Coordinates of C-alpha atoms and ligand atoms in Angstrom, one line a residue:
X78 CA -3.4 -35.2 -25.8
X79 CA -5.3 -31.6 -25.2
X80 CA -3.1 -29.5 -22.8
X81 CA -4.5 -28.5 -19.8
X82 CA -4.8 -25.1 -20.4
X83 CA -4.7 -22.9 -22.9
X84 CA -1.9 -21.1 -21.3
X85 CA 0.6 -21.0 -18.1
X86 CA 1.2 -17.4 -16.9
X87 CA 4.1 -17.3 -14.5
X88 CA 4.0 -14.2 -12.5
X89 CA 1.1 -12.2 -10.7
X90 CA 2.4 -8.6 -10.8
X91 CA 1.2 -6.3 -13.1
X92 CA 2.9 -7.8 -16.1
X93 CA 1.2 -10.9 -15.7
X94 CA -2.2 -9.5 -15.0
X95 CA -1.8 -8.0 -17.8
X96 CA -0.9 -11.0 -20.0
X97 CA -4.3 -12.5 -18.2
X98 CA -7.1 -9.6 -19.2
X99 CA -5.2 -9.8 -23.1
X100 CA -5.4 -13.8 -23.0
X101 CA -9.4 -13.2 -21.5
X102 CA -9.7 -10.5 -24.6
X103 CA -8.7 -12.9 -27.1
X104 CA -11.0 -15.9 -25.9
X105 CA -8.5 -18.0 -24.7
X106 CA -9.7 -17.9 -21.0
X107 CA -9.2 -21.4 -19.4
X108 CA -5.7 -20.1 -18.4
X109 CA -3.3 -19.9 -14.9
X110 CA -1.4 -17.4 -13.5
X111 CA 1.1 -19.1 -10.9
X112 CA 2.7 -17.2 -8.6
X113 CA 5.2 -18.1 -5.8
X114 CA 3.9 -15.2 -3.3
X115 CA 1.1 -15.1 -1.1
X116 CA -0.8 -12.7 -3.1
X117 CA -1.3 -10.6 -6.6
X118 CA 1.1 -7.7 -7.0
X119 CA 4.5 -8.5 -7.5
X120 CA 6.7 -6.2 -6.2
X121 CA 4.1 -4.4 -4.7
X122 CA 3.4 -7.2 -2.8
X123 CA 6.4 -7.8 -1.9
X124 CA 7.9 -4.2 -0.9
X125 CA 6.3 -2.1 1.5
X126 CA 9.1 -0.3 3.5
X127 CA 8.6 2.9 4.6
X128 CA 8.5 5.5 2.2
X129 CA 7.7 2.9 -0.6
X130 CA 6.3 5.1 -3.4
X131 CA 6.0 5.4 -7.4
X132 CA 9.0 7.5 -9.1
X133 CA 7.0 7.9 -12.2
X134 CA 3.6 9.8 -11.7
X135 CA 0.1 7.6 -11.1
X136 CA -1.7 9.0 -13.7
X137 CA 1.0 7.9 -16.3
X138 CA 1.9 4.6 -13.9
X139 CA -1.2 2.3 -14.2
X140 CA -3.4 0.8 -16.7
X141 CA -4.2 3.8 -19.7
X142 CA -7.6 1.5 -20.1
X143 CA -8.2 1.1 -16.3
X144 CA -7.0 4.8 -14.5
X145 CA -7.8 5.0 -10.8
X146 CA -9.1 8.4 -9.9
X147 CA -8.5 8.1 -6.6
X148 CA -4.1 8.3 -6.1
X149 CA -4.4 10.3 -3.0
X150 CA -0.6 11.8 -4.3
X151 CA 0.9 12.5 -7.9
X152 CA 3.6 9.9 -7.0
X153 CA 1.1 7.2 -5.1
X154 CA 2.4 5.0 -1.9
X155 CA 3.5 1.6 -2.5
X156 CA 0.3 0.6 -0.5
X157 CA -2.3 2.3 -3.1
X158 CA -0.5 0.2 -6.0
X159 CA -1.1 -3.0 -4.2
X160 CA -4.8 -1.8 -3.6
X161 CA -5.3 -0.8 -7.7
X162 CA -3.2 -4.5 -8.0
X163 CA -6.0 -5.9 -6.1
X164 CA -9.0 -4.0 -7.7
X165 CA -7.5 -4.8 -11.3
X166 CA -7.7 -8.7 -10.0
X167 CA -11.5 -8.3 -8.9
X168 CA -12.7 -6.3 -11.9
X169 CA -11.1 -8.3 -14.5
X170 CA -12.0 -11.5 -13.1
X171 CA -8.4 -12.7 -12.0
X172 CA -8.0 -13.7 -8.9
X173 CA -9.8 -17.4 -9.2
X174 CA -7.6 -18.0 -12.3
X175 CA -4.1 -17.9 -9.9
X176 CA -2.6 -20.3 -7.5
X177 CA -0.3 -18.6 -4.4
X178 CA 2.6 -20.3 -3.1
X179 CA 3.4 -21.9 -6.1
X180 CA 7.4 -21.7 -7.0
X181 CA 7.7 -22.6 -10.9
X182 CA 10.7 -24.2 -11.7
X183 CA 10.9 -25.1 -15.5
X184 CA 9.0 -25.3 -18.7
X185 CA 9.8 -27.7 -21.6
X186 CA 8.6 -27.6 -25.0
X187 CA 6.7 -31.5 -25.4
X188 CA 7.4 -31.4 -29.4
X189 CA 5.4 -34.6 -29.4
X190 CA 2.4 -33.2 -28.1
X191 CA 3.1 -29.0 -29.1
X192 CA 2.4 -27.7 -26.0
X193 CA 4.7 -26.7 -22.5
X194 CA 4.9 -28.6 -19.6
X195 CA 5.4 -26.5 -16.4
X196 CA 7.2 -28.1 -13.4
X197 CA 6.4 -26.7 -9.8
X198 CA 8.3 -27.5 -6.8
X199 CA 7.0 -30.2 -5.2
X200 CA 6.8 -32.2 -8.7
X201 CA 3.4 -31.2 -9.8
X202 CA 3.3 -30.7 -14.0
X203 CA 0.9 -28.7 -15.6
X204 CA 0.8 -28.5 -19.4
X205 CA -0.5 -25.3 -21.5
X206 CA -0.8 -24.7 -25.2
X207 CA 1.1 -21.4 -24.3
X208 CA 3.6 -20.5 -22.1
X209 CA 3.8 -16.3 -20.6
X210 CA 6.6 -15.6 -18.3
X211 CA 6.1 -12.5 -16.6
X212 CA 8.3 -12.7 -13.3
X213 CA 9.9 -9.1 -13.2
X214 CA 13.0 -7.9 -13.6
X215 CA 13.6 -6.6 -10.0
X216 CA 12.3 -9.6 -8.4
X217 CA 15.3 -11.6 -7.5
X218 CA 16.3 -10.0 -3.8
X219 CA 20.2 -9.7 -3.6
X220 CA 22.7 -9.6 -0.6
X221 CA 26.0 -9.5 -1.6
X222 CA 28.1 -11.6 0.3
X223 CA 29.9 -10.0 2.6
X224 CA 32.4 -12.1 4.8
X225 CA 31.2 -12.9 8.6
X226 CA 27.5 -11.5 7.7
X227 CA 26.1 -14.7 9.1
X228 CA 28.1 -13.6 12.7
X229 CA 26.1 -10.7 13.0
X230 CA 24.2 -10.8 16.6
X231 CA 21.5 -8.2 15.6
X232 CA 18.5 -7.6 13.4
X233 CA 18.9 -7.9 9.7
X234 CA 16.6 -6.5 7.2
X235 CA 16.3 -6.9 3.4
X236 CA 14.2 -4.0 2.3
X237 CA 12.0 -6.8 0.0
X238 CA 11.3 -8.4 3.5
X239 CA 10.1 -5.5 5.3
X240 CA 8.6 -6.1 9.0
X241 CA 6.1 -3.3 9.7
X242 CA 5.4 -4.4 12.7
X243 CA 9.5 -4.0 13.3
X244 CA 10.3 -0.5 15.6
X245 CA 13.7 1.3 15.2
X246 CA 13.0 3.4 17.5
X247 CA 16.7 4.0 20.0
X248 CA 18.5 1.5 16.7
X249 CA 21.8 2.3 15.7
X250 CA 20.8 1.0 12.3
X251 CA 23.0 1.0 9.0
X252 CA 21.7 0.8 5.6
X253 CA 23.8 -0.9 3.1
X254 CA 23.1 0.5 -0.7
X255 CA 22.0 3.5 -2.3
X256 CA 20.2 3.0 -5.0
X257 CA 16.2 4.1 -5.5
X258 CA 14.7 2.0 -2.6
X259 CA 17.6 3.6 -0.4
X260 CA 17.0 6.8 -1.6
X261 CA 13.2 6.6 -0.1
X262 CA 13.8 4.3 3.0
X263 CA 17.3 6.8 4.3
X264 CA 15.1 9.3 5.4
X265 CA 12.3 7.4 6.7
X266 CA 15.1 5.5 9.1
X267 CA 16.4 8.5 10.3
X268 CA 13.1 9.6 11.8
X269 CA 13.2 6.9 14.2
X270 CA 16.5 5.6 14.2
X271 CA 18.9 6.4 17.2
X272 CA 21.9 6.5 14.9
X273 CA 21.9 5.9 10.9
X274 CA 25.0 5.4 9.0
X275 CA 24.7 5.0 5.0
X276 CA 26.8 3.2 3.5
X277 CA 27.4 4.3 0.0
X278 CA 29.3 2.0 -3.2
X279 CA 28.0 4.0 -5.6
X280 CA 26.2 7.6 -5.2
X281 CA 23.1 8.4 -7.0
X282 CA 21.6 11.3 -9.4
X283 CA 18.9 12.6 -7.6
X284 CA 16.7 15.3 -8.6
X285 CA 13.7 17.6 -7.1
X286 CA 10.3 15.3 -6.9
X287 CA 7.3 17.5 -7.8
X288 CA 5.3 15.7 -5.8
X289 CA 1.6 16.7 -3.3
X290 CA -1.5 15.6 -2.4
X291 CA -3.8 15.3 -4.9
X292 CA -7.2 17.3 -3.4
X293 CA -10.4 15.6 -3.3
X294 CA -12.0 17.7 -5.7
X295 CA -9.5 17.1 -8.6
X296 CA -9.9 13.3 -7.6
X297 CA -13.9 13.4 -8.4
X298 CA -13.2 15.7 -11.4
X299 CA -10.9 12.6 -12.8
X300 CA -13.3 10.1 -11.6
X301 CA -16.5 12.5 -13.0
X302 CA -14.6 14.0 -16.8
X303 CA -12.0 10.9 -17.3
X304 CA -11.1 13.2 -20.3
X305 CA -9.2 15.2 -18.1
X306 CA -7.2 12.8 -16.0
X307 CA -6.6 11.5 -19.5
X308 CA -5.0 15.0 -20.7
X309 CA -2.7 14.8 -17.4
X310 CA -1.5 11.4 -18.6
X311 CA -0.8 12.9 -21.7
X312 CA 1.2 15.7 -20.4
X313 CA 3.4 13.6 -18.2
X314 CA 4.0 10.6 -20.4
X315 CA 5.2 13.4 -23.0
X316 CA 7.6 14.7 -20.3
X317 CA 8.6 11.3 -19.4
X318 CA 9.0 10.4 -23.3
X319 CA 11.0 13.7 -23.6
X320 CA 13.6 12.6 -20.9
X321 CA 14.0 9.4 -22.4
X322 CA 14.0 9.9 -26.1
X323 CA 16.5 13.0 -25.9
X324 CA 18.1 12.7 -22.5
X325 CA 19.1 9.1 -22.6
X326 CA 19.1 7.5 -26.2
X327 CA 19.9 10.1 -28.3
X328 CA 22.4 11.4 -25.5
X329 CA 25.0 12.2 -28.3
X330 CA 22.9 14.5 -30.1
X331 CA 21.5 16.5 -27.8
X332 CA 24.3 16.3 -24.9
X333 CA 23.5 19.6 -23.0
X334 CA 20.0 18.5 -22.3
X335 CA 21.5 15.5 -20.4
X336 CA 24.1 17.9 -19.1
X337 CA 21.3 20.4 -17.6
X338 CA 19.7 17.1 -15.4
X339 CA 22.9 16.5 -13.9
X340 CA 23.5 20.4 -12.9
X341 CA 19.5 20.1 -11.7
X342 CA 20.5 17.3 -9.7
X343 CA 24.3 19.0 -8.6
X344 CA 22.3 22.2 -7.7
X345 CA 19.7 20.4 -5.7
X346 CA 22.9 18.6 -3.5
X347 CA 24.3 22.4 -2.9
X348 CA 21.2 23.6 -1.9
X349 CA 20.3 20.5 0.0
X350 CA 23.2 19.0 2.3
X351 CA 25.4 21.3 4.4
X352 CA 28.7 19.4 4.3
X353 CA 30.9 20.1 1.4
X354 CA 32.6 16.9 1.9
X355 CA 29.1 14.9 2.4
X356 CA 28.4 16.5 -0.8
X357 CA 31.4 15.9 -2.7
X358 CA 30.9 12.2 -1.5
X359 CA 27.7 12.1 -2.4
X360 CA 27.9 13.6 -6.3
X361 CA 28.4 10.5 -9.1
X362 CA 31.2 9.8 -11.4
X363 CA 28.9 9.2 -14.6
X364 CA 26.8 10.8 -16.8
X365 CA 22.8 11.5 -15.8
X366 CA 21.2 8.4 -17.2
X367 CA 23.6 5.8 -17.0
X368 CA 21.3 4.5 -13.7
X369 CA 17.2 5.2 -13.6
X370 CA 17.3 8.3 -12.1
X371 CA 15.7 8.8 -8.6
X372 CA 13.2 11.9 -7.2
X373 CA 13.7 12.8 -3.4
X374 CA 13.3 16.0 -1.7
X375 CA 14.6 14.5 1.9
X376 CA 17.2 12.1 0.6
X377 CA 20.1 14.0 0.3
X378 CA 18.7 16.5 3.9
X379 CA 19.3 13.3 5.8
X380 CA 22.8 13.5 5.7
X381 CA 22.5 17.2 7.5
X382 CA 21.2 15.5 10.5
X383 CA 23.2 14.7 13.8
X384 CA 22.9 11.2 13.8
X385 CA 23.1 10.4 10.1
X386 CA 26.5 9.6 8.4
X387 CA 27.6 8.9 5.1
X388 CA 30.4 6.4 5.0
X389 CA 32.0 5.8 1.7
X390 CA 34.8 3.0 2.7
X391 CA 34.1 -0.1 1.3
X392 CA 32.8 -2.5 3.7
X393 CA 35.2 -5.2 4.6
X394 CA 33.6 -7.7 6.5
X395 CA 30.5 -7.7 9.7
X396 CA 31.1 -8.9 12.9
X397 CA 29.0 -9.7 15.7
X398 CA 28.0 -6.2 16.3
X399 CA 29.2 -3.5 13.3
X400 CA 30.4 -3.4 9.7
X401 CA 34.1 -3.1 9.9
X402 CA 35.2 -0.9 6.6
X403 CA 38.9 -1.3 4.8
X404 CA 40.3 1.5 6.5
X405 CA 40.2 -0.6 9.8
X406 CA 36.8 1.7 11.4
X407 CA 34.2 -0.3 13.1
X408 CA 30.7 1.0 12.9
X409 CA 28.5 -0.4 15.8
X410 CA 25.0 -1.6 14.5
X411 CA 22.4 -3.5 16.1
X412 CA 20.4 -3.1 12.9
X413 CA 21.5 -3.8 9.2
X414 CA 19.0 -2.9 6.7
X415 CA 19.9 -4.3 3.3
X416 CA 18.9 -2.3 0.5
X417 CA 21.1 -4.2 -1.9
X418 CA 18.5 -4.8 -4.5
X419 CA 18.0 -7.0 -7.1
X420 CA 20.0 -9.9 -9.2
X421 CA 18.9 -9.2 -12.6
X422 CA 21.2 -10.7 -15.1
X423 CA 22.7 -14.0 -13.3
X424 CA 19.0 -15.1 -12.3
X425 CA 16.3 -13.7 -14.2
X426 CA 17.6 -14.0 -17.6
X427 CA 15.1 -16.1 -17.6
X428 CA 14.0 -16.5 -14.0
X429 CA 13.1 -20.3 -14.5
X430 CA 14.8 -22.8 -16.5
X431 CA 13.4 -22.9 -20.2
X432 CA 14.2 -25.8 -22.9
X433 CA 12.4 -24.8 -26.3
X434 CA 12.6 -27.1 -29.2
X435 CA 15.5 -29.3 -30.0
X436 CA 16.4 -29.1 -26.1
X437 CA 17.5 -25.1 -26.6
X438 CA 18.1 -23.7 -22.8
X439 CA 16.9 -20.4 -23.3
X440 CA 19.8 -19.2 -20.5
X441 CA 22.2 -21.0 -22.2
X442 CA 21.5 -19.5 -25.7
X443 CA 21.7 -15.9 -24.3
X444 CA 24.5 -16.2 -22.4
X445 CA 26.3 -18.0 -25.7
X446 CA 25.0 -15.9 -28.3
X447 CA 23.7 -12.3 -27.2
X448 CA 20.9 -11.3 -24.8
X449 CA 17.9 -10.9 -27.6
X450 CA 14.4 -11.5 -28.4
X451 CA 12.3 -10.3 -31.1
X452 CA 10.4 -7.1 -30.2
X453 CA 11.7 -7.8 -26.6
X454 CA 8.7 -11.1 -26.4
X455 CA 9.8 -13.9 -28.3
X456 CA 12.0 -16.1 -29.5
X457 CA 13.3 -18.5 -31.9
X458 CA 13.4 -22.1 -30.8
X459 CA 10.6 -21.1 -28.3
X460 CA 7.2 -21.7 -30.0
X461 CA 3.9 -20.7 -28.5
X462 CA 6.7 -18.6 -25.7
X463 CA 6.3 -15.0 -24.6
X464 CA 8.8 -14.1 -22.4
X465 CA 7.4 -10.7 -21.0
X466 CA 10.8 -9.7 -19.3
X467 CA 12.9 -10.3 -22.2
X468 CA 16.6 -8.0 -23.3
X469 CA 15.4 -5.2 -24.9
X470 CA 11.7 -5.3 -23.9
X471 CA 11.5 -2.1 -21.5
X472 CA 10.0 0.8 -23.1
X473 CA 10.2 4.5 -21.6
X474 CA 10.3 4.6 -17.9
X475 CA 6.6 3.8 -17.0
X476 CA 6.5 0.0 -17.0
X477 CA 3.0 -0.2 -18.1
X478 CA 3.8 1.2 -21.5
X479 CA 6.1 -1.6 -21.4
X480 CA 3.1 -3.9 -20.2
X481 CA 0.9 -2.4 -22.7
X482 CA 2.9 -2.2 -26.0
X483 CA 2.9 -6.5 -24.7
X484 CA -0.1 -7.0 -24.7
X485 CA -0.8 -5.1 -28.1
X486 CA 2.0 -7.4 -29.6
X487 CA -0.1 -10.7 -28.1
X488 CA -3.1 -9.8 -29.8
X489 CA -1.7 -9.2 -33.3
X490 CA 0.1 -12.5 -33.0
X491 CA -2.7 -14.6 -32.1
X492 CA -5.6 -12.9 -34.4
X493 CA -3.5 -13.8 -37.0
X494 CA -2.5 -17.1 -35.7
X495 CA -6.6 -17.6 -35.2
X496 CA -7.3 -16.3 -38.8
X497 CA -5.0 -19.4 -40.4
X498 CA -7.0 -21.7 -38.3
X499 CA -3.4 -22.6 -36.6
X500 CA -2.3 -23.3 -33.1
X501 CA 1.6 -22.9 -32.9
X502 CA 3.9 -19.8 -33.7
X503 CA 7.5 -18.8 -33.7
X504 CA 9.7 -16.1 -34.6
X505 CA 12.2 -16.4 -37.6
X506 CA 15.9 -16.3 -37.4
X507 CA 15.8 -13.4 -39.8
X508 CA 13.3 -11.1 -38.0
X509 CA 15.1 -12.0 -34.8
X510 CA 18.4 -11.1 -35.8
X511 CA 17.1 -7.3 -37.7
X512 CA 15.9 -6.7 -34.2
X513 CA 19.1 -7.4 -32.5
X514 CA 20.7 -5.8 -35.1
X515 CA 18.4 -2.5 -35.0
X516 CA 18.0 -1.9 -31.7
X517 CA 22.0 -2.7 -30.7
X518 CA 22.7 0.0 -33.8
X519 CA 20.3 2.3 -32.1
X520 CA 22.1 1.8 -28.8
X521 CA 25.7 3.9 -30.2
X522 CA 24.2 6.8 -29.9
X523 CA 22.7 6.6 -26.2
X524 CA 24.5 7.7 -22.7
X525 CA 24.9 3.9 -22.4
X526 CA 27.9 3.8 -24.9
X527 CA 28.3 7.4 -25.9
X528 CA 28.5 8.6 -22.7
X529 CA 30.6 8.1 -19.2
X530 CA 28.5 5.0 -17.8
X531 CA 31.8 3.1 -16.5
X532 CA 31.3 3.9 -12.6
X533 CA 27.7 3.5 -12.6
X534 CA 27.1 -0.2 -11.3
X535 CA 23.9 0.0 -13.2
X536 CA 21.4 -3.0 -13.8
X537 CA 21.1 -1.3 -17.3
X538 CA 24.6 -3.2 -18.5
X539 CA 24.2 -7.0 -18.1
X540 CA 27.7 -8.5 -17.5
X541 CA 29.2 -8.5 -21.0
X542 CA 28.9 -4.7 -20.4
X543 CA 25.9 -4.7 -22.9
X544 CA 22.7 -2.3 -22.4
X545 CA 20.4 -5.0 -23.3
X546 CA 17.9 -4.4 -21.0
X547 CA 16.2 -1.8 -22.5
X548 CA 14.4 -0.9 -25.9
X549 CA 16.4 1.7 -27.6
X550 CA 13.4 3.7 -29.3
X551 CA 10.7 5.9 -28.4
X552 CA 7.3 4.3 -26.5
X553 CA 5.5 5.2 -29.3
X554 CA 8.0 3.2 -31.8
X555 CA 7.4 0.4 -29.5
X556 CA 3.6 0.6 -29.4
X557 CA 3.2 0.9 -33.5
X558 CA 5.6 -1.4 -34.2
X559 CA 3.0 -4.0 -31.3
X560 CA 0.3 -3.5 -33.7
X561 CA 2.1 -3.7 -37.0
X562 CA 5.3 -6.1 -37.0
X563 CA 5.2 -8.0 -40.2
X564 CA 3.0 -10.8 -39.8
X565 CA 5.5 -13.4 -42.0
X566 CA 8.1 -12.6 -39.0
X567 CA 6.3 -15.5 -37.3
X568 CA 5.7 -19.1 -38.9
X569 CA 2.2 -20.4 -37.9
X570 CA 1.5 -24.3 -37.5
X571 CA -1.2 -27.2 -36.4
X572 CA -0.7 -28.5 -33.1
X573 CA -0.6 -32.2 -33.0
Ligands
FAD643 C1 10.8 -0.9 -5.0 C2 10.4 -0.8 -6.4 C3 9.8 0.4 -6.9 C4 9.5 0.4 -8.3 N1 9.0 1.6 -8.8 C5 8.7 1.7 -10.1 C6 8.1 2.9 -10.6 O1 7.9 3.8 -9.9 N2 7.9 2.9 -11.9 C7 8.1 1.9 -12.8 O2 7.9 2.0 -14.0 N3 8.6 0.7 -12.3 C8 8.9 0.6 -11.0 N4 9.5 -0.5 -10.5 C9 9.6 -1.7 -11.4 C10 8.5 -2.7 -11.2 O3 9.0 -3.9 -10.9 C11 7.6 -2.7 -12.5 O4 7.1 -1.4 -12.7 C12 6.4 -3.7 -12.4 O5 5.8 -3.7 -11.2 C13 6.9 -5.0 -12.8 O6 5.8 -5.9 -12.9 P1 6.0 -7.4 -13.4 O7 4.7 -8.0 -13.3 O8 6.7 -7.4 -14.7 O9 7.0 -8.0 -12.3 P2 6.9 -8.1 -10.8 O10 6.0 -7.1 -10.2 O11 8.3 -8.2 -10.3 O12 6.2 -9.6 -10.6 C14 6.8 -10.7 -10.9 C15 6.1 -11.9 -10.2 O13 6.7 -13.1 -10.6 C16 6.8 -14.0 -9.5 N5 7.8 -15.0 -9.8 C17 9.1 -14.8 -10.2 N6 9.7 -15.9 -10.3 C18 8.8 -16.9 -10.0 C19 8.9 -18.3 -10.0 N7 10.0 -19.0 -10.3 N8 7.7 -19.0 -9.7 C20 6.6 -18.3 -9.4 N9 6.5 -17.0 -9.4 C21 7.6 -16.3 -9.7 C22 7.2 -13.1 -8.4 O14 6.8 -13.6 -7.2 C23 6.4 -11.8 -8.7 O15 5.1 -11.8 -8.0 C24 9.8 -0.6 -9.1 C25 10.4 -1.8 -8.6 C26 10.7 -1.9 -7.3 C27 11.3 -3.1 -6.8

């Protein structure tokens, strides 16, 4: 029995889109890309509060083989990454290939037949020769349960549920969480809040964003010489690869480099917020790195306002009308913005239930073994499986070199798998296990375990307290070794 398709995507961001113009490039085009949202982008769709905005620079965050000349900023608003979402869709023929409001809830390897089935809500199957999971890794919206929350008599907001229709203006509004998405929302609230508390678990590096319009003519000069917006890409990808590569995983080595980021980031606090209490409150625990670190020039200014307060108590329980803190003070809301983020490890490791051959649960087998998977893509027991958010699969701090080194691995795989006439593919034991082996070696030397990471509540550390989220080596490691992983690391078969 032929499968349906030639393969299930699940996940329309820019990971799966991705997955979709490599399947297209490789002729197998009678594929679906199911996605539970209303429309393509992924977590562009999905967030647009105020001051939504890239922390890694346009020219470096977006397709290298599709650049948009047009990023009105050199850190582009949420809303332009939606739009390029949206163009990408149209231009690479896309959009009639997914299905909206579709919530995926499983996949099974059929042995019988070699091919997955997909189960949607509502009971529908589909069946594909090749399965792509590509459903983020911030994706999963978290609120931490805090006791009486469900009491509370005013408006509650989850920053992945933004209304923009929704006015603060005369709010007393509190934010919970201060992580990135805090860090560009706080000052955005205060401009139109009445009254702003923060309240802050965990405080957050933050350093200087270099950030301004990008003027019209330099806009046609990337759109009219692509060479040169090319050479920018070049230049900040380097800087981004330098940060990385030294700062972060070869922290040990070259410790006063990560040591000058953190006295940046201390010397943009002093020069920044008034209060020497605010600012003591406000400095972290942990080394530089432990977290992804953030970029705001009017984060930390905020606090030097009347009507903004930082409240460091930890929150005890809500009531009716304030967030009551364990020192006994009751902070009067009628607004509670939750910028609690995401739930990475519990419910998107995988993000849908996965049973590969011989009835392996993909969750199951990372949570009793280790968190792995073969060049961050596959893994054993999983044939014809790519699972694009996999431990160890993000590369640098762009996510499209992630997205790209991917799709570089995809086509190697299947040329070969096309050149022995075959139809099915999985990874070894053996390669699987040198990976794991490598890149947890690798990991010894990196802030993560060589330096002070134990206060940082970072998504980094799953909850074993390993940094298995991401790949330990330079972007460029990760993009040779996409185009020339040993080819025997796979065994190839017939389908039935
Ligand atoms: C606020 C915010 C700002 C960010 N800024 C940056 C940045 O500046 N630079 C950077 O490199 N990264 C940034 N990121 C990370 C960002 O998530 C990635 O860069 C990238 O957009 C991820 O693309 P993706 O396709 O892998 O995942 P996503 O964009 O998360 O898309 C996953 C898709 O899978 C769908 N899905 C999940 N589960 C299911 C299911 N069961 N059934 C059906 N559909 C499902 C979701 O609806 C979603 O549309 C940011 C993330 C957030 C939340």
């Amino acid at each position: 029995m032929a499968p349906q398709y030639d393969a299930v995507v699940v996940g329309a961001g820019f990971g799966g889109m991705g997955a979709g113009i490599e399947l297209d490039r490789l002729g197998l085009s009678n594929y679906v890309i199911l996605d539970r949202e209303s429309d393509l982008g992924g977590t562009w769709h999905v967030n647009h509060y105020p001051g939504l905005a890239v922390d890694i620079a346009s020219v470096t965050y977006s397709y290298s083989f599709e650049p948009n000349p047009y990023w009105t900023r050199l850190f582009a608003p949420g809303a332009e990454l939606k739009k390029y979402a949206g163009h990408i869709a149209d231009k690479y023929g896309l959009r009639r290939r997914m299905r909206f409001g579709t919530v995926v809830d499983g996949a099974r390897w059929d042995e019988e037949h070699q091919h997955w089935v997909v189960s949607v809500a509502g009971g529908e199957t589909l069946t594909g020769r090749y399965l792509l999971t590509a459903t983020g890794f911030l994706s999963q919206p978290y609120t931490p349960p805090f006791p009486g929350i469900d009491s509370f008599a005013g408006k509650i907001i989850h920053t992945t549920a933004w209304e923009d229709d929704f006015d603060l203006t005369g709010r007393k509004a509190a934010i919970i969480g201060t992580g990135a998405t805090a860090v560009q929302l706080v000052p955005e609230v205060a401009k139109q809040a009445q009254a702003l508390t923060v309240f802050q678990r965990t405080p957050i590096w933050v350093v200087p964003k270099i950030d301004t319009a990008i003027p019209k003519p330099v806009q046609k000069l990337f759109d009219r010489v692509p060479a040169t917006q090319k050479a920018a890409r070049l230049f900040n990808t380097s800087l981004l690869e330098a940060l990385m590569v030294v700062g972060v995983l070869h922290y040990t080595q070259a410790k006063p480099l990560n040591k000058a980021a953190s006295l940046l980031a201390k010397a943009h606090l002093r020069t920044s917020v008034r209060d020497k209490e605010t600012r003591k409150q406000l400095t972290p625990h942990y080394d530089f790195g432990c977290k992804r670190p953030t970029f705001s020039n009017t984060y930390f200014r905020s606090f030097n306002q009347p009507h903004v307060r930082l409240e460091t108590n930890s929150i005890d329980h809500i009531e009716a009308d304030g967030i009551v803190t364990a020192d006994g003070h009751k902070t009067e809301i009628d607004t509670l913005i939750l910028a609690t983020g995401f739930n990475l490890w519990d419910v998107n490791f995988p993000a849908i239930e996965i049973i590969g051959r011989d009835g392996v649960n993909l969750g199951k087998f990372w949570r009793d073994n280790r968190f792995q998977a073969y060049e961050g893509i596959t893994v054993p027991k999983f044939p014809n499986f790519l699972s694009l958010n996999s431990p160890y699969s993000y590369s640098g701090l762009s996510y499209f070199t992630t997205i790209e080194a991917q799709m570089k691995h995809m086509g190697r795989l299947f040329t070969e798998l096309f050149r022995r006439g075959e139809h099915t593919f999985e990874v070894t034991e053996e390669a699987n296990a040198g990976f794991l082996d490598r890149v947890t070696g690798k990991l010894g030397t990196s802030v993560f375990y060589g330096g002070d990471c134990s206060t940082a509540r970072s998504y980094y550390f799953n909850p074993h307290g390993e940094a298995a989220l991401l790949r330990p080596t330079s972007t460029l490691n990760a993009h040779r070794e996409a185009v020339s992983f040993p080819l025997d690391d796979y065994v190839y078969g017939k389908s039935a």
